[in-house]
C-alpha cells in the first residue's frame, strides 16, 4: 500500500488510510538517514513511532536499490511528513447522558416533584415556540441520578411508574362515569349552562344556512306527505321523500359543524375540521340511498302497476309553496357562498367545485335539486291530469330520482377528494416556494408538498438546503469579533481546539434552528391559510 517516488534523491511517502480524517493541525518531522531527528512541529508519540518505522522501511528499500552499485556516494536525507489528526471518538453513555430533558418529562417519566428539580442544574435553551424566548431544561444524567436518590433503586422506580399508570387508568374510568352521571343529571333537571360558542356557530355563516334549511325542509316534508296521502301521486311521494332526505342530511351537517368546533386533543393534534367533510360525505350517501333509491323504486312500481291519480289541486298548491320556500333557502346558500368566495379570491364555480365549505355546498346543491325536482314533478303531474295517463307521473318520479342521484354522486366525489388530502392550487404553491427561495439563507428547496387539510387550512412541508456560510455569518454578526479573535489566539493544543469548535458549533446549530423558526413564522404571517409548517434540514 505504500506509494514511493524518487525525486532529486529525496523520498516522499503517502500513507494510505481507509477513512477520512479530520485535519486540525499539521505536525512535521524530518528524519535523516543517519538517525538524526529534526522537529518542525509539536511532539506526538504515535507520530514518532510511525515515523521511526517508516524510516526503517525506507532505509531497507534504499539499501536494496543500491546493492548493485559499487560507487560510494553520500546519502541524501530522507524527509517524511506526518499529519496529526483528531482521533475518532466513540460516543457512549458519557455523551448520551448529556442530553437535555424538559421539566414536564422529568416529572412524568421519573416520578419526581417540581421541588426535586429545583436542586438540579438549570440550562436555558432556545424555545421552538413563538410566544416564548427561552425555556429551562435539565441534564438527563442529573434527572436520572435524582430519581435514583428519591426512589432508592431502579426497581422501586419501575414499581412507582406501574402504580401511577394504573392510577391514571382508574382516573379515566371514574372521569367517564362522572361525565355520564352529569349528563343524566342535566337530562333530568335541565341544562342551565349558558350558550356556548358552538351554539353561536348556528347563528352566522354556514351554520345559519344549515339551520334555515332544516326548518324549511322539515315543513315541506310534512305538507308534501299530506298531499301524497290525499292524492296518491308517485311524483308527490318522491317529493316528500326528497324533503325528508334533505332534512335528515342537513341535521347531519349540523352535527358535523358542531363536532368540527372541538379543540384539538392529544389523539387528534390537528383538530376536527374534517368532521364537516365526513358529515357531507355521509349526507351524499344518504341522498343516494334514501332519496334517489326510493324515488326510483316508486317510479318503477308506478310503471308496473299504474293506478289513477286523484285531484291534484292540493298537490299543486303545496308544490308552489315548496318552490317558494326552497328558492328562499337556495338564495341564502348562494349569498353565503358568494361572500366566502369573494373573501378567498375565488370564483363562485371554483369555490363550489373545490368544496371549500362542504356544509354550504350540500345545502346549495340540495336546494337547487329541490327547485328542479319541483318543476319536474309539477310538469309530469300536469301531463297526467291533462291526458289521464298515470305513466307521466311515474316518469316524473324517475326523473326526480335521477336528479338526486347526480347530486349525491357529486357530493361523494368532492368530499372524498377533500378527505384524501389534495394539494393546494399551483399558483398558491408557487407563491410559497418563491417566498422560501427568495430568502438569502436558503440555497435550494426540494420535495415541496402542500396539503389542503380542509376549511382553508394548509399544511406545508419542504426539505430545505441551507447556506452554511450565510448562517455562520449571521452568527458572527452577533458575536464580539475581538473577543473571538482572542479565543482563537489562545488555542495551543488539540484539546483547546476541540473545546473551541464544540462551543461555537453548538451555537451555530442553535442559530440554524432560529432561522428555521423565522422562516416558518414568515410563511404563516404572509399566508394565513398555512397553519402547519414542517421544514426539514438537508
XYZ file of C-alpha atoms in Angstrom:
538
model
C 0.000 0.000 0.000
C 2.958 2.349 0.011
C 3.421 4.727 -2.849
C 7.074 5.726 -3.327
C 8.505 8.322 -5.692
C 12.149 9.339 -6.060
C 12.812 12.943 -6.868
C 16.250 14.575 -6.633
C 17.492 11.987 -4.191
C 14.633 12.524 -1.742
C 11.909 10.052 -0.840
C 8.307 11.125 -0.307
C 5.776 8.673 1.078
C 1.981 8.760 1.115
C 0.314 6.933 3.976
C -2.827 5.032 2.938
C -5.963 5.456 5.078
C -9.384 3.780 4.830
C -11.319 6.651 6.428
C -11.308 10.360 6.027
C -9.573 12.053 8.983
C -10.461 15.405 10.443
C -7.356 17.522 9.878
C -6.938 20.033 12.664
C -3.203 20.711 12.987
C -0.155 19.667 10.981
C 2.939 18.285 12.710
C 6.026 17.743 10.537
C 9.174 15.881 11.500
C 12.282 15.341 9.388
C 14.200 12.084 9.813
C 17.666 11.706 8.285
C 19.307 8.500 7.192
C 21.966 8.772 9.883
C 19.332 8.563 12.672
C 19.239 12.303 13.476
C 15.800 13.852 14.010
C 14.696 17.413 13.452
C 11.282 18.652 14.761
C 9.247 21.022 12.666
C 6.051 20.881 14.694
C 4.642 19.760 18.042
C 5.607 16.399 19.581
C 3.427 13.335 19.201
C 4.361 9.856 20.463
C 2.264 7.938 17.959
C 3.628 10.050 15.128
C 7.243 9.373 16.282
C 6.743 5.638 16.385
C 5.112 5.728 12.990
C 7.973 7.866 11.630
C 10.684 5.544 13.020
C 9.017 2.523 11.487
C 8.697 4.333 8.193
C 12.382 5.300 8.366
C 13.419 1.686 8.828
C 11.307 0.501 5.928
C 12.558 3.165 3.584
C 16.192 2.688 4.619
C 15.889 -1.017 3.867
C 14.465 -0.269 0.444
C 17.207 2.237 -0.242
C 19.884 -0.305 0.648
C 18.295 -2.899 -1.627
C 18.140 -0.463 -4.506
C 21.860 0.448 -4.096
C 23.129 -3.095 -3.513
C 24.362 -3.473 -7.072
C 26.123 -0.153 -7.158
C 29.808 -0.198 -6.248
C 30.373 3.515 -6.196
C 30.225 5.307 -2.885
C 28.261 8.480 -2.642
C 26.921 10.480 0.323
C 23.315 9.573 1.176
C 20.728 12.297 0.930
C 18.482 12.843 3.995
C 15.008 11.254 3.847
C 12.168 13.618 4.792
C 8.834 12.203 5.989
C 5.819 14.423 6.675
C 3.245 13.120 9.167
C -0.046 14.998 9.736
C -1.670 14.851 13.139
C -5.421 14.198 13.070
C -8.073 14.213 15.761
C -8.749 10.644 16.778
C -12.254 9.418 16.027
C -14.222 9.455 19.237
C -16.576 6.696 20.235
C -19.726 8.281 21.669
C -21.043 6.189 24.508
C -23.123 6.761 27.649
C -20.777 9.569 28.670
C -22.176 11.719 25.859
C -25.761 10.479 25.686
C -26.195 11.336 29.351
C -25.635 14.969 28.427
C -28.956 15.034 26.558
C -31.450 17.612 27.723
C -34.911 16.867 29.107
C -37.750 19.251 29.909
C -39.222 19.626 33.352
C -42.575 18.097 32.380
C -40.936 14.971 31.014
C -38.667 14.724 34.036
C -41.657 14.788 36.392
C -43.758 12.340 34.359
C -41.106 9.819 33.312
C -39.024 9.761 36.502
C -41.821 10.274 39.042
C -40.317 13.410 40.555
C -41.780 16.546 42.086
C -41.171 20.105 40.991
C -39.302 20.723 44.235
C -36.850 17.941 43.318
C -35.939 19.764 40.130
C -35.099 22.967 41.994
C -31.905 21.377 43.245
C -30.682 20.417 39.753
C -28.649 22.429 37.273
C -30.849 24.561 35.033
C -29.933 25.307 31.444
C -31.608 27.924 29.239
C -32.245 26.781 25.681
C -33.810 28.284 22.578
C -37.561 27.794 22.504
C -39.185 26.310 19.373
C -42.358 28.305 20.063
C -43.093 31.852 19.006
C -44.574 33.071 22.291
C -41.511 32.338 24.461
C -37.876 33.281 24.013
C -36.123 30.582 26.071
C -37.126 27.679 28.268
C -35.445 25.696 31.033
C -34.126 22.171 30.521
C -32.168 19.747 32.701
C -29.395 17.250 32.040
C -30.819 13.775 31.715
C -27.970 12.338 33.789
C -28.866 14.699 36.652
C -32.543 13.738 36.455
C -31.735 10.017 36.449
C -29.409 10.412 39.425
C -32.047 12.422 41.299
C -34.720 9.789 40.625
C -32.465 7.052 41.994
C -31.792 9.223 45.036
C -35.513 9.729 45.633
C -36.683 6.147 44.970
C -33.602 4.247 46.047
C -33.297 1.772 43.160
C -34.416 1.269 39.521
C -36.819 -1.470 40.683
C -38.604 0.912 43.045
C -38.840 3.495 40.278
C -40.351 0.878 37.927
C -42.937 -0.079 40.574
C -43.887 3.569 41.073
C -44.318 4.033 37.319
C -46.593 0.992 37.167
C -48.632 2.234 40.128
C -49.094 5.663 38.564
C -50.153 4.140 35.254
C -52.808 2.049 36.973
C -53.998 5.119 38.870
C -54.268 7.062 35.615
C -56.384 4.313 34.036
C -58.660 4.273 37.078
C -58.933 8.068 36.961
C -60.059 7.962 33.334
C -62.685 5.352 34.150
C -64.020 7.486 37.007
C -63.980 10.548 34.784
C -66.095 8.759 32.176
C -68.512 7.588 34.869
C -68.818 11.117 36.307
C -69.413 12.612 32.879
C -72.211 10.114 32.278
C -73.800 10.930 35.659
C -73.546 14.641 34.878
C -75.246 14.082 31.529
C -78.080 12.170 33.228
C -78.389 14.970 35.781
C -78.732 17.550 33.025
C -81.335 15.427 31.262
C -83.402 15.186 34.439
C -83.108 18.709 35.839
C -82.449 20.605 32.633
C -79.304 22.170 31.362
C -78.940 25.709 32.697
C -75.478 26.202 31.230
C -75.107 29.440 29.231
C -74.978 29.240 25.455
C -71.544 28.118 24.312
C -69.504 29.243 21.352
C -70.555 26.075 19.497
C -74.214 27.104 19.670
C -73.287 30.576 18.429
C -71.945 28.989 15.221
C -75.507 28.294 14.087
C -76.421 31.975 14.024
C -73.937 33.007 11.332
C -72.181 31.675 8.273
C -72.672 28.032 7.220
C -74.403 27.156 10.496
C -77.123 29.699 9.810
C -77.654 28.337 6.284
C -77.986 24.778 7.599
C -80.470 25.706 10.338
C -82.678 27.631 7.900
C -82.627 24.660 5.531
C -83.572 22.226 8.332
C -86.633 24.283 9.315
C -87.905 24.817 5.765
C -87.320 21.242 4.580
C -89.000 19.857 7.684
C -92.144 21.872 6.935
C -92.017 20.898 3.271
C -91.818 17.222 4.160
C -94.869 17.446 6.385
C -97.077 19.174 3.802
C -95.861 17.026 0.885
C -96.603 13.905 2.878
C -100.186 15.102 3.437
C -100.543 15.828 -0.279
C -99.317 12.341 -1.201
C -101.724 10.708 1.257
C -104.577 12.726 -0.278
C -103.712 12.310 -3.972
C -101.627 9.107 -4.146
C -99.300 10.735 -6.706
C -95.954 8.981 -7.255
C -94.286 12.307 -8.011
C -95.638 13.781 -4.787
C -94.337 10.773 -2.868
C -90.900 11.332 -4.401
C -91.034 14.978 -3.373
C -91.975 14.040 0.201
C -89.099 11.560 0.372
C -86.796 14.194 -1.109
C -87.699 16.704 1.601
C -87.279 14.057 4.318
C -83.831 13.152 2.972
C -82.846 16.821 2.893
C -83.981 17.317 6.486
C -82.046 14.306 7.781
C -78.930 15.167 5.824
C -78.921 18.759 6.998
C -79.351 17.608 10.587
C -76.252 15.502 9.996
C -74.468 18.598 8.642
C -75.372 20.487 11.814
C -73.809 17.683 13.843
C -70.663 17.879 11.695
C -70.409 21.643 12.221
C -70.706 21.286 15.997
C -68.097 18.495 16.088
C -65.655 20.426 13.900
C -65.524 23.197 16.532
C -63.937 20.887 19.107
C -60.470 21.845 20.252
C -57.535 19.599 19.288
C -56.504 16.941 21.774
C -53.506 14.568 22.011
C -55.382 11.950 19.970
C -56.265 14.465 17.241
C -53.481 17.085 17.221
C -54.695 18.734 14.004
C -58.260 19.212 15.224
C -61.646 18.023 13.962
C -62.239 20.258 10.949
C -62.647 17.215 8.680
C -65.869 16.332 10.507
C -67.680 18.662 8.117
C -66.414 16.685 5.139
C -67.307 13.401 6.797
C -70.837 14.626 7.508
C -71.188 15.873 3.929
C -69.947 12.535 2.573
C -72.470 10.623 4.663
C -75.100 13.119 3.524
C -74.298 12.381 -0.123
C -74.612 8.649 0.507
C -77.892 9.242 2.330
C -79.306 11.252 -0.570
C -78.407 8.453 -2.963
C -79.864 5.631 -0.864
C -82.859 7.322 0.735
C -83.784 9.906 -1.874
C -82.788 8.512 -5.245
C -83.364 4.871 -4.302
C -86.924 5.319 -3.020
C -87.839 7.637 -5.904
C -86.635 5.101 -8.450
C -88.440 2.305 -6.652
C -91.720 4.193 -6.507
C -91.405 5.237 -10.153
C -90.756 1.666 -11.323
C -93.673 0.356 -9.262
C -95.897 3.029 -10.814
C -94.901 1.902 -14.298
C -95.505 -1.763 -13.470
C -98.749 -1.209 -11.549
C -100.310 2.089 -12.667
C -103.310 3.457 -10.803
C -105.394 6.573 -11.414
C -104.407 9.794 -9.649
C -106.924 11.750 -7.585
C -107.458 15.517 -7.667
C -104.126 17.331 -7.928
C -105.274 20.794 -6.843
C -103.834 20.494 -3.329
C -100.692 18.962 -4.707
C -100.169 21.980 -6.981
C -100.651 24.361 -4.062
C -98.146 22.502 -1.896
C -95.645 22.342 -4.753
C -95.979 26.081 -5.254
C -95.319 26.715 -1.569
C -92.381 24.301 -1.660
C -90.945 26.106 -4.683
C -91.028 29.431 -2.819
C -89.502 28.038 0.393
C -86.801 26.009 -1.368
C -85.978 29.022 -3.525
C -85.550 31.191 -0.422
C -83.145 28.664 1.136
C -81.276 28.452 -2.163
C -80.801 32.233 -2.211
C -79.433 32.159 1.351
C -76.889 29.496 0.348
C -75.904 31.381 -2.826
C -75.308 34.628 -0.938
C -73.182 32.848 1.681
C -71.047 31.140 -0.976
C -70.577 34.394 -2.895
C -69.419 36.154 0.232
C -66.982 33.369 1.175
C -65.663 33.040 -2.394
C -65.050 36.782 -2.600
C -63.107 36.649 0.679
C -60.890 33.850 -0.691
C -60.410 35.480 -4.076
C -62.134 32.618 -5.930
C -64.965 32.474 -8.368
C -68.335 31.011 -7.420
C -67.706 27.892 -9.523
C -64.204 27.286 -8.098
C -65.461 27.624 -4.550
C -68.183 25.033 -5.118
C -66.054 22.526 -7.072
C -63.158 22.694 -4.602
C -65.629 22.098 -1.745
C -64.179 24.887 0.395
C -67.252 24.852 2.636
C -68.872 21.396 2.439
C -71.865 22.247 4.618
C -72.956 25.198 2.492
C -72.267 23.210 -0.682
C -74.640 20.460 0.410
C -77.404 22.963 1.156
C -76.820 24.693 -2.182
C -76.934 21.520 -4.243
C -79.848 20.006 -2.322
C -81.943 23.143 -2.684
C -81.027 23.504 -6.359
C -82.065 19.894 -6.880
C -85.250 20.567 -4.899
C -86.241 23.512 -7.106
C -85.591 21.493 -10.278
C -87.407 18.454 -8.899
C -90.448 20.581 -8.039
C -90.517 21.775 -11.623
C -90.196 18.191 -12.929
C -92.885 16.889 -10.585
C -95.285 19.722 -11.441
C -94.761 19.176 -15.185
C -95.356 15.419 -15.007
C -98.377 15.802 -12.745
C -99.801 18.378 -15.158
C -99.375 15.977 -18.075
C -101.075 13.253 -16.047
C -104.050 15.483 -15.204
C -104.407 16.626 -18.830
C -104.071 13.225 -20.506
C -105.283 10.963 -17.700
C -102.216 8.764 -18.273
C -100.556 7.830 -14.911
C -97.307 6.854 -16.645
C -96.255 10.504 -16.836
C -96.416 10.736 -13.075
C -94.199 7.639 -12.702
C -91.710 9.054 -15.200
C -91.569 12.216 -13.086
C -90.657 10.110 -10.044
C -87.830 8.511 -12.029
C -86.641 11.962 -13.113
C -86.525 13.218 -9.538
C -84.576 10.111 -8.507
C -82.059 10.629 -11.312
C -81.560 14.254 -10.285
C -80.959 13.249 -6.667
C -78.516 10.543 -7.763
C -76.492 13.091 -9.751
C -76.276 15.454 -6.784
C -75.256 12.662 -4.430
C -72.532 11.470 -6.825
C -71.082 14.995 -6.996
C -71.096 15.337 -3.196
C -69.450 11.951 -2.710
C -66.718 12.793 -5.222
C -65.855 16.278 -3.909
C -65.835 15.278 -0.238
C -63.793 12.146 -0.916
C -61.191 14.268 -2.709
C -61.065 16.643 0.252
C -60.667 13.832 2.789
C -57.858 12.222 0.780
C -55.710 15.326 1.304
C -55.433 17.016 -2.069
C -52.774 19.538 -2.966
C -53.419 23.270 -2.958
C -53.640 25.334 -6.131
C -50.378 25.509 -8.168
C -50.381 29.321 -8.016
C -50.538 29.313 -4.222
C -47.852 26.634 -4.019
C -45.640 28.707 -6.320
C -46.003 31.745 -4.040
C -44.939 29.729 -1.011
C -41.968 28.284 -2.904
C -40.814 31.674 -4.134
C -41.049 33.084 -0.615
C -38.626 30.449 0.639
C -36.254 30.663 -2.324
C -36.006 34.445 -2.033
C -34.558 34.196 1.477
C -30.727 34.519 1.453
C -30.252 31.729 3.982
C -31.911 29.181 1.658
C -29.747 27.660 -1.046
C -32.384 25.342 -2.542
C -35.621 23.563 -1.590
C -36.688 20.047 -2.513
C -39.691 17.739 -2.138
C -42.237 20.516 -1.603
C -45.715 19.353 -0.524
C -48.691 21.498 0.451
C -51.869 19.703 1.501
C -55.316 21.200 1.984
C -56.459 19.916 5.368
C -59.966 21.276 4.890
C -61.735 24.531 5.702
C -58.889 26.611 4.171
C -56.222 25.109 6.436
C -52.968 24.219 4.674
C -50.093 22.046 5.845
C -46.788 22.900 4.134
C -43.731 20.628 4.034
C -40.368 21.112 2.303
C -36.769 19.921 2.509
C -34.508 22.974 2.738
C -30.830 23.152 1.811
C -29.456 25.955 3.977
C -26.424 28.015 3.037
C -23.976 27.322 5.854
C -21.904 30.407 5.058
C -24.876 32.733 5.490
C -25.885 31.018 8.735
C -22.333 31.278 10.061
C -22.083 34.923 9.043
C -25.364 35.641 10.847
C -23.858 34.045 13.924
C -20.637 36.039 13.642
C -22.566 39.295 13.285
C -23.940 38.731 16.770
C -20.528 37.982 18.305
C -17.733 40.207 19.592
C -15.129 39.673 16.871
C -12.249 40.988 19.018
C -13.087 38.579 21.807
C -13.488 35.748 19.309
C -10.071 36.520 17.831
C -8.506 36.414 21.294
C -10.076 32.996 21.898
C -8.580 31.744 18.629
C -5.120 33.071 19.510
C -5.247 31.311 22.878
C -5.773 27.908 21.229
C -2.470 25.971 21.540
C -3.399 22.293 21.883
C -5.785 19.883 20.251
C -7.942 19.761 23.377
C -8.347 23.544 23.402
C -9.187 23.491 19.693
C -11.812 20.801 20.243
C -13.374 22.783 23.095
C -13.464 25.925 20.963
C -15.082 24.156 17.980
C -17.654 22.354 20.109
C -18.704 25.568 21.816
C -19.250 27.596 18.682
C -20.517 24.616 16.673
C -23.383 24.165 19.110
C -24.176 27.878 18.933
C -24.268 27.747 15.126
C -26.710 24.811 15.282
C -28.927 26.904 17.553
C -28.675 29.722 15.033
C -29.807 27.309 12.303
C -32.824 26.339 14.413
C -33.666 30.019 14.894
C -33.544 30.500 11.113
C -35.988 27.612 10.664
C -38.368 29.189 13.188
C -38.115 32.538 11.395
C -38.956 31.019 8.012
C -41.948 29.150 9.441
C -43.237 32.322 11.066
C -42.870 34.311 7.831
C -44.797 31.656 5.881
C -47.671 31.759 8.358
C -47.811 35.551 8.530
C -47.818 36.102 4.763
C -50.193 33.192 4.072
C -52.891 32.969 6.766
C -54.196 29.696 5.307
C -50.926 27.970 6.215
C -51.459 26.615 9.726
C -48.749 23.939 9.954
C -45.211 24.228 8.512
C -42.663 21.396 8.510
C -39.195 22.358 7.229
C -36.628 19.543 7.070
C -32.940 20.459 7.010
C -30.830 18.807 4.337
